[in-house]
Short mmCIF file of C-alpha atoms in Angstrom, two decimals:
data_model
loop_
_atom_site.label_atom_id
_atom_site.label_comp_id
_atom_site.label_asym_id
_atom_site.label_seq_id
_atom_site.Cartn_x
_atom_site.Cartn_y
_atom_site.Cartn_z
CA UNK A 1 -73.15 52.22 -116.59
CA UNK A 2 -71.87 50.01 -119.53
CA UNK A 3 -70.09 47.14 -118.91
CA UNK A 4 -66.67 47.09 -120.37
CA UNK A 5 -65.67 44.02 -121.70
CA UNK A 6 -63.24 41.75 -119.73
CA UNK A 7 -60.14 41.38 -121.92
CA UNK A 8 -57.27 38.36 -120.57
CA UNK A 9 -53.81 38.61 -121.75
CA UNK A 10 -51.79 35.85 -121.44
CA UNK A 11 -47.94 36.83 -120.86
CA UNK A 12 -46.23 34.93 -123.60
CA UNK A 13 -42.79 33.88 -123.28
CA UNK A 14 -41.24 35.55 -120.19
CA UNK A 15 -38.06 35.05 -121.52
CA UNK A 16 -39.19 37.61 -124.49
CA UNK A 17 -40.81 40.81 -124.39
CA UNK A 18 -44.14 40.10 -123.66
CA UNK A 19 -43.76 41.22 -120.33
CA UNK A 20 -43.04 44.62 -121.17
CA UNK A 21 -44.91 45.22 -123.83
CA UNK A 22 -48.08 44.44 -121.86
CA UNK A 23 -46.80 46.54 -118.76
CA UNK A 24 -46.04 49.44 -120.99
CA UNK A 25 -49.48 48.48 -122.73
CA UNK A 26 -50.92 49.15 -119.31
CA UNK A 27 -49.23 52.58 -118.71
CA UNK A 28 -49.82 54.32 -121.93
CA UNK A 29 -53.17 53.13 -123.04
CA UNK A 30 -55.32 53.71 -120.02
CA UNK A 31 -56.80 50.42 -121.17
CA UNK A 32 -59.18 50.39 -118.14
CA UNK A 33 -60.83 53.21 -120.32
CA UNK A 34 -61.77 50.70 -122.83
CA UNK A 35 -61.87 47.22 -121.01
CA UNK A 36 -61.20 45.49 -117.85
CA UNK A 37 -57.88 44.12 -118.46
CA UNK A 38 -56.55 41.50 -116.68
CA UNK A 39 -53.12 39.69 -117.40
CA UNK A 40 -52.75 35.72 -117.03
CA UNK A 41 -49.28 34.83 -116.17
CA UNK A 42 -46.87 35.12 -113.46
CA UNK A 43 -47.20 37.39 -111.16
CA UNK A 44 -43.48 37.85 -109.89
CA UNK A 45 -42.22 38.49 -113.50
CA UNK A 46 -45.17 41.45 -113.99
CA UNK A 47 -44.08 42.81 -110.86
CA UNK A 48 -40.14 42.69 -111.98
CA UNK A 49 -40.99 44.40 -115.43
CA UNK A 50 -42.92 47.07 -113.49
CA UNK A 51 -40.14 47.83 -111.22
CA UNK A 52 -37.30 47.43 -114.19
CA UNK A 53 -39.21 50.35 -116.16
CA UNK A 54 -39.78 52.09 -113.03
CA UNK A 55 -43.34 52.98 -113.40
CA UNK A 56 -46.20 53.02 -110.89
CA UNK A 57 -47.87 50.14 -111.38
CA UNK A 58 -49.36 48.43 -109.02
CA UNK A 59 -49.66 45.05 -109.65
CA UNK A 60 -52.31 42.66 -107.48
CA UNK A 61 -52.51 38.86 -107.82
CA UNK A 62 -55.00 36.42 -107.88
CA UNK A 63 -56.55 33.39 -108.25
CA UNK A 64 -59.58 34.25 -109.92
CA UNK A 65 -61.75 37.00 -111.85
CA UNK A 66 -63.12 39.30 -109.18
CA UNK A 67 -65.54 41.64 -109.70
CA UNK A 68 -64.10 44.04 -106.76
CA UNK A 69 -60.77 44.47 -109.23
CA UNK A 70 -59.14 47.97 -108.92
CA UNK A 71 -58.03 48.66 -112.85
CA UNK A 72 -56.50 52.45 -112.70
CA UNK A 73 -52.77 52.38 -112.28
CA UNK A 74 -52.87 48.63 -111.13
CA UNK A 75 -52.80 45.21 -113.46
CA UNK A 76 -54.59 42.36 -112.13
CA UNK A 77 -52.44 39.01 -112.32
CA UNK A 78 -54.32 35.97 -112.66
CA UNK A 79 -51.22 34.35 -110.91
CA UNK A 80 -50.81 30.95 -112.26
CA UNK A 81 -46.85 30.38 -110.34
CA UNK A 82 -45.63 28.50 -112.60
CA UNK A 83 -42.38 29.54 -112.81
CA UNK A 84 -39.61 29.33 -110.04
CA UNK A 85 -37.37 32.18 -108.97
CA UNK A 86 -34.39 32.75 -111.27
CA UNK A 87 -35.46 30.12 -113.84
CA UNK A 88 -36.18 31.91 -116.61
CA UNK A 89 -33.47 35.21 -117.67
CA UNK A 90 -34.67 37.73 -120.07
CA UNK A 91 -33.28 36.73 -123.64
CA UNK A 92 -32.55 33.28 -123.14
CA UNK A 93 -34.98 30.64 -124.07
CA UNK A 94 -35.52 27.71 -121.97
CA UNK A 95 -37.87 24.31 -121.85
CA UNK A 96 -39.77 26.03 -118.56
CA UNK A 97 -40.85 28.71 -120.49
CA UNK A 98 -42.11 26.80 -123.55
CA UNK A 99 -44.34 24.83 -120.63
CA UNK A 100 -45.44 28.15 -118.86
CA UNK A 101 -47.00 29.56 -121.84
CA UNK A 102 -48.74 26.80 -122.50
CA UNK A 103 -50.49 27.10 -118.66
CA UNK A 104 -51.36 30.55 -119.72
CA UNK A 105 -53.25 29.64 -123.12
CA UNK A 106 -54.96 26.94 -121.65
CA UNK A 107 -55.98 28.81 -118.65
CA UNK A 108 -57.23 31.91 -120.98
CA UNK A 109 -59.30 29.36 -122.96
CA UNK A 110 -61.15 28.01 -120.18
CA UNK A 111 -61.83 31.51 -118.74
CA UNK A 112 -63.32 32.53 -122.03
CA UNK A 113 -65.32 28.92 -122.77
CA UNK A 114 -66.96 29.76 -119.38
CA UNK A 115 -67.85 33.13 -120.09
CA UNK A 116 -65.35 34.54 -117.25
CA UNK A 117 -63.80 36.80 -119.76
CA UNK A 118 -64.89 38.20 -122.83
CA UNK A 119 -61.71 37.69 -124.83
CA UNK A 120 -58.01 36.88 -125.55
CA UNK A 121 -55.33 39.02 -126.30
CA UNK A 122 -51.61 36.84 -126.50
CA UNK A 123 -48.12 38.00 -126.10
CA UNK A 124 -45.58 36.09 -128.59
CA UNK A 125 -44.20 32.62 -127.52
CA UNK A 126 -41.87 30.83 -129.62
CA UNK A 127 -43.28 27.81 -131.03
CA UNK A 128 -39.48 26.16 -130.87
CA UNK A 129 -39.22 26.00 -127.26
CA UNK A 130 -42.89 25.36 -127.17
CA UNK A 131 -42.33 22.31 -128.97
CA UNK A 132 -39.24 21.42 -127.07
CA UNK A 133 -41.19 21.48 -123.94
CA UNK A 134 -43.59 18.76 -125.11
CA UNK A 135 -46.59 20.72 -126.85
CA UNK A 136 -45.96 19.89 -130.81
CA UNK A 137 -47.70 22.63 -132.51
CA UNK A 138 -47.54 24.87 -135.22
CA UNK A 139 -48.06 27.82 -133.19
CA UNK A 140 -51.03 29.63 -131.21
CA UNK A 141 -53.68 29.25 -133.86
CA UNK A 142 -53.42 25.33 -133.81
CA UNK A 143 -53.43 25.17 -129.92
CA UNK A 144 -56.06 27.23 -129.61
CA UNK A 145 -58.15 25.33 -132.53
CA UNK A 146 -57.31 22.22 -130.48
CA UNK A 147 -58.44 23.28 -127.03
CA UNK A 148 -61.89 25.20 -128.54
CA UNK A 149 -62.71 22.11 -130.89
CA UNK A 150 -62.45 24.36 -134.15
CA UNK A 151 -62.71 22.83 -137.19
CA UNK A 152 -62.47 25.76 -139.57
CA UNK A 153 -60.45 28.65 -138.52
CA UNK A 154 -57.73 31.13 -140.25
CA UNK A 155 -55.13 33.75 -139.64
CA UNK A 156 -55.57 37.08 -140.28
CA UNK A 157 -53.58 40.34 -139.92
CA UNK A 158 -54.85 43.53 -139.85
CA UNK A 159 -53.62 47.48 -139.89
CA UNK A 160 -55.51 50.18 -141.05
CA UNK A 161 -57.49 49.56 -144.32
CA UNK A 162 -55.12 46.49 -144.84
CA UNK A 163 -56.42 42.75 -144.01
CA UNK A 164 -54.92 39.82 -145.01
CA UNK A 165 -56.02 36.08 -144.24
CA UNK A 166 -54.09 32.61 -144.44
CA UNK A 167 -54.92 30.14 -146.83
CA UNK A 168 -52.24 28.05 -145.49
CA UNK A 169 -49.67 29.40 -142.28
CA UNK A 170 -46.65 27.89 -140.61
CA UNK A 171 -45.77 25.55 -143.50
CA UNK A 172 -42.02 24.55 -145.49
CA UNK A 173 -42.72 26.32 -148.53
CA UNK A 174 -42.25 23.56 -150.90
CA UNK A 175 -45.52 21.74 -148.77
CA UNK A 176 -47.69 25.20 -149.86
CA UNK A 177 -48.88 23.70 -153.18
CA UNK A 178 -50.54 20.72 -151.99
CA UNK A 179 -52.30 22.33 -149.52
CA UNK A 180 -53.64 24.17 -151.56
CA UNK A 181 -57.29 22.74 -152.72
CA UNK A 182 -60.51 23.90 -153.55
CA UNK A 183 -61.86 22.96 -150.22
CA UNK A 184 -59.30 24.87 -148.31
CA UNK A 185 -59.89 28.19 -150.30
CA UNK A 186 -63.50 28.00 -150.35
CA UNK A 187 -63.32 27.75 -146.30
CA UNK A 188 -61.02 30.79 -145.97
CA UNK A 189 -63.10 32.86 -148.24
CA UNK A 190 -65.88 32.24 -146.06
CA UNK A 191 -63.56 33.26 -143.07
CA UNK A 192 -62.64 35.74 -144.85
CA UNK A 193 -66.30 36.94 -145.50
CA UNK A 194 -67.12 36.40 -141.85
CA UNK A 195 -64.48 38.70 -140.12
CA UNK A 196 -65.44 41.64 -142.01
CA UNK A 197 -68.18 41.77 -139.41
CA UNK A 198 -66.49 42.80 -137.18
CA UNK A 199 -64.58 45.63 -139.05
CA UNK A 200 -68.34 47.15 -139.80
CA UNK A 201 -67.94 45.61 -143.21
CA UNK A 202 -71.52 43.34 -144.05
CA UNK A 203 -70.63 42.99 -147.95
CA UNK A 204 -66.89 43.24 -148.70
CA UNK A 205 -64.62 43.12 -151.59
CA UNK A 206 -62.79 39.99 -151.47
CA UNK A 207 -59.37 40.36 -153.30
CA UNK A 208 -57.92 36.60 -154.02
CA UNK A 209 -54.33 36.51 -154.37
CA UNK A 210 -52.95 33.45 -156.91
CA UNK A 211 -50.15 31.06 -155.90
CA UNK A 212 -48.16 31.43 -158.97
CA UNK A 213 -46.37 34.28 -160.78
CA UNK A 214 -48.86 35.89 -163.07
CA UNK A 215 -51.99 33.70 -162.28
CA UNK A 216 -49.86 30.69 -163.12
CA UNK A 217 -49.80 32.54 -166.85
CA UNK A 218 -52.36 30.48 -168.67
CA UNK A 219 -50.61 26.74 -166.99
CA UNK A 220 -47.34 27.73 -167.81
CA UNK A 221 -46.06 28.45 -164.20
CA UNK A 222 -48.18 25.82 -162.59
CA UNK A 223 -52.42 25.17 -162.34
CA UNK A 224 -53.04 25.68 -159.20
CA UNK A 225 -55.08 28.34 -160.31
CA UNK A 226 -57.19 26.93 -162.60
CA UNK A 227 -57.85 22.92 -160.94
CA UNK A 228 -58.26 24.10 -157.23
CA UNK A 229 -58.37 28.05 -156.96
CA UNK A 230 -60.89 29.53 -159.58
CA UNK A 231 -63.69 26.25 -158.59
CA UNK A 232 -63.60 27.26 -154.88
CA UNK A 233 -64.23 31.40 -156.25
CA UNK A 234 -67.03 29.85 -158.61
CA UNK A 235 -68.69 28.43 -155.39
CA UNK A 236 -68.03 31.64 -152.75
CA UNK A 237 -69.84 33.28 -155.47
CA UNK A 238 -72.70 31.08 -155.78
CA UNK A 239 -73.35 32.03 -152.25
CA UNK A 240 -73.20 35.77 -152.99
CA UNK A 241 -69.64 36.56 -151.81
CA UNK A 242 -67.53 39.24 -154.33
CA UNK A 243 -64.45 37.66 -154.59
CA UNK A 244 -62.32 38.12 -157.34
CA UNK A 245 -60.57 35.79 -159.71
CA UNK A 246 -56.87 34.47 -158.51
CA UNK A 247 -54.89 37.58 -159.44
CA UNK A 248 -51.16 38.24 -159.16
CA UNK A 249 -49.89 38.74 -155.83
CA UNK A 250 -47.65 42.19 -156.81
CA UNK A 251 -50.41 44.23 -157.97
CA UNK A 252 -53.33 42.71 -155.94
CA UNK A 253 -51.53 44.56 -152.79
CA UNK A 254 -50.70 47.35 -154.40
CA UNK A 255 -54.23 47.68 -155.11
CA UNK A 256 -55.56 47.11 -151.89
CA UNK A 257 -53.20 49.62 -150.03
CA UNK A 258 -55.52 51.93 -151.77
CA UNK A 259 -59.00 50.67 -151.12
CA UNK A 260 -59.84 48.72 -153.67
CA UNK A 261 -60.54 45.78 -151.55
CA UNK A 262 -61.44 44.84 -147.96
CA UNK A 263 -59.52 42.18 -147.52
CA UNK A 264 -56.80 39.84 -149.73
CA UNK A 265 -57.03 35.88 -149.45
CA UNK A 266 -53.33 35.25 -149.50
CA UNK A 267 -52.07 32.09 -150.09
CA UNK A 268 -49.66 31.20 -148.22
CA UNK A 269 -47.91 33.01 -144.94
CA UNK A 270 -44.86 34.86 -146.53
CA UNK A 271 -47.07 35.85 -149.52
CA UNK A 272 -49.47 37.70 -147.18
CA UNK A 273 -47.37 39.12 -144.05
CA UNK A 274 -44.63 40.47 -145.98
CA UNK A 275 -45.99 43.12 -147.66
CA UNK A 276 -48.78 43.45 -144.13
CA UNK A 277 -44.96 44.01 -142.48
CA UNK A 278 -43.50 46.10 -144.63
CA UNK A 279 -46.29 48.38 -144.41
CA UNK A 280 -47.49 47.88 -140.58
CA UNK A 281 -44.68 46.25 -138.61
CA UNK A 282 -45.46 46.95 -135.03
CA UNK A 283 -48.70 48.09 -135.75
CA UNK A 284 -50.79 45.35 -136.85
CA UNK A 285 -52.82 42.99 -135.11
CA UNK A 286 -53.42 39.42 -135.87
CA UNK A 287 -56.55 37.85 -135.52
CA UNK A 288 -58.09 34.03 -134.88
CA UNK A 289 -60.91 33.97 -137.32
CA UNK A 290 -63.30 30.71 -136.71
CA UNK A 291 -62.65 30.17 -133.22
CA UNK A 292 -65.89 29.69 -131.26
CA UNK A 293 -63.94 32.74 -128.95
CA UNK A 294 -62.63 35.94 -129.70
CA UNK A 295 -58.75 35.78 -129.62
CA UNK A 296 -56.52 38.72 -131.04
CA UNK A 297 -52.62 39.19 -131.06
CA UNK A 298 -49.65 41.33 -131.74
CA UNK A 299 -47.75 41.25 -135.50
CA UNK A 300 -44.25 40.39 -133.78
CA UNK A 301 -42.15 37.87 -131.66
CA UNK A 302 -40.60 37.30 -128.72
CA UNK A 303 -37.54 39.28 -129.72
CA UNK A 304 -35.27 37.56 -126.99
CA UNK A 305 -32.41 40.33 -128.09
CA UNK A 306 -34.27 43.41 -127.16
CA UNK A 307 -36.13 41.67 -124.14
CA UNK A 308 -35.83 42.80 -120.91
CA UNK A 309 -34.07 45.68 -122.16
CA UNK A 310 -36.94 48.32 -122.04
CA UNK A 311 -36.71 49.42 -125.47
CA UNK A 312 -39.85 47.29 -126.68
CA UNK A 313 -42.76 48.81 -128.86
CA UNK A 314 -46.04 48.24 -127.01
CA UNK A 315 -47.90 49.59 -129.58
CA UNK A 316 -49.15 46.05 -131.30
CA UNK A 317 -50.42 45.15 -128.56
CA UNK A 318 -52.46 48.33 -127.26
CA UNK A 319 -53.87 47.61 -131.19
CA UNK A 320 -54.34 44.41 -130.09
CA UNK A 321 -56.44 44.73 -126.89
CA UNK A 322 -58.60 47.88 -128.54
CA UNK A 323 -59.75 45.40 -131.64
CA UNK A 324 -60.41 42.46 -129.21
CA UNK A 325 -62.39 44.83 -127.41
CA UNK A 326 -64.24 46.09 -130.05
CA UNK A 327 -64.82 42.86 -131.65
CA UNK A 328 -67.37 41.65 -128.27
CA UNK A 329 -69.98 44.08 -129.40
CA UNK A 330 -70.36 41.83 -132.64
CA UNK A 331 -70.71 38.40 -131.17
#
């Protein structure tokens, strides 16, 4: 019998909808099919979303990984109790939460460093209350860079024949443009390169989106383009990548919703996830590419005013799960 790969799911915020969406994940997927899930977060607040959606679910907690886990109709709780009866409430945001998620990252980390599990799979946290409580970054990606000592690593989102990864992510757009160096590109064309692997993709077309309107026009909207952008392409090429020249963002996607690439550098996060959204909103899955472990996501928040409402769309994070699943048989 093959294995199936051991997938951990940390909760998220379970003052948002992460809680549902990865008890409805369990019910409708069958994801013991595919995997051995098991869910790292609080036990009590699994077993409340189970019973508030009325489903049968069992749910089990634990300590540990065991290897005598029952996965049809149950989900396996790594049980961390870290949060106290009746302090958190569904759609409210609170300092206890920002902490707990932070328990369930690190927790997932150290199971996957130690070859416990095979992979991650997060539900959304807000990085607001996660800074509130303490924990001052950006989001997910730079926690988990932290705690896995990763120097290089980049965001990318992916539905479909559609891929997009971050040159630069959770940054005040009028800080984009200095970020933006030859350096930096180069590195996320290689990431870029790199996760194709695991879409069964060994050469791919590289599309390069440009920071400014028109490919900065010749300098006259800015040369970004020319000073930092088009030196890192010159290198990625010298090392046999096909990537193309920094081309206008409007038409580059268009292009690429119909195959003419296999993934877009983007430059910056709105640049790259809005038009991602607009075609894949619920659907998508975002990816940690550089991290020395496999860690996958869904394309959406914590959406505090649908949570706890039963009315959330699991179906990011069934993506989610399947494509961290998939992605073990290429390490």
């Amino acid at each position: 019998m093959i294995k199936k790969p051991i997938i951990g799911i940390t909760m998220g915020d379970p003052a948002g909808i992460g809680p549902e969406v990865i008890v409805k994940a369990f019910h409708q997927a069958k994801l013991h099919e595919f995997c051995q899930p098991v869910v790292i977060g609080d036990a009590k607040t699994i077993e409340g979303m189970v019973k508030l959606l009325k489903l049968q679910l069992a749910v089990k907690a634990a300590q540990e990984v065991k290897n005598d886990f029952i996965y049809h109709n149950t989900i396996n709780v790594i049980d961390l109790k870290n949060i106290d009866e009746g302090q958190i409430k569904f759609g409210f945001p609170c300092k206890a939460a920002g902490k707990a998620v932070v328990d369930y990252i690190k927790k997932a980390v150290e199971l996957a460093q130690n070859k416990i599990i095979d992979a991650i799979t997060t539900a959304p946290i807000n990085k607001e209350v996660m800074n509130a409580s303490g924990f001052p970054y950006r989001g997910h990606t730079e926690l988990l860079a932290e705690l896995t000592g990763a120097k290089d690593f980049g965001m990318m989102l992916a539905s479909g024949p559609l891929r997009v990864i971050l040159v630069t992510t959770h940054l005040a757009l009028k800080d984009v443009p200095r970020h933006i160096n030859k350096d930096r590109v180069y590195k996320t064309i290689l990431l870029a390169n790199k996760a194709m692997k695991y879409f069964k993709i060994p050469n791919p077309r590289i599309g390069l989106a440009a920071l400014n309107p028109h490919a900065g026009e010749g300098k006259l909207f800015g040369t970004e383009e020319w000073d930092e952008i088009m030196p890192a392409v010159i290198k990625a090429r010298g090392d046999g990548i096909d990537v193309t020249d920094p081309s206008p963002a409007d038409t580059l996607f268009y292009k690429a919703t119909f195959g003419h690439y296999d993934v877009i550098v983007a430059m910056y996060h709105d640049q790259g996830l809005i038009p991602l959204k607009m075609l894949a909103f619920g659907k998508a899955v975002n990816v940690t590419i550089g991290l020395p472990i496999i860690r996958t996501s869904v394309d959406h928040g914590t959406a505090y005013d649908i949570a706890g409402k039963g009315v959330a769309n699991p179906t990011s994070m069934i993506e989610a799960i399947k494509l961290a699943a998939e992605m073990t048989k290429y390490v």
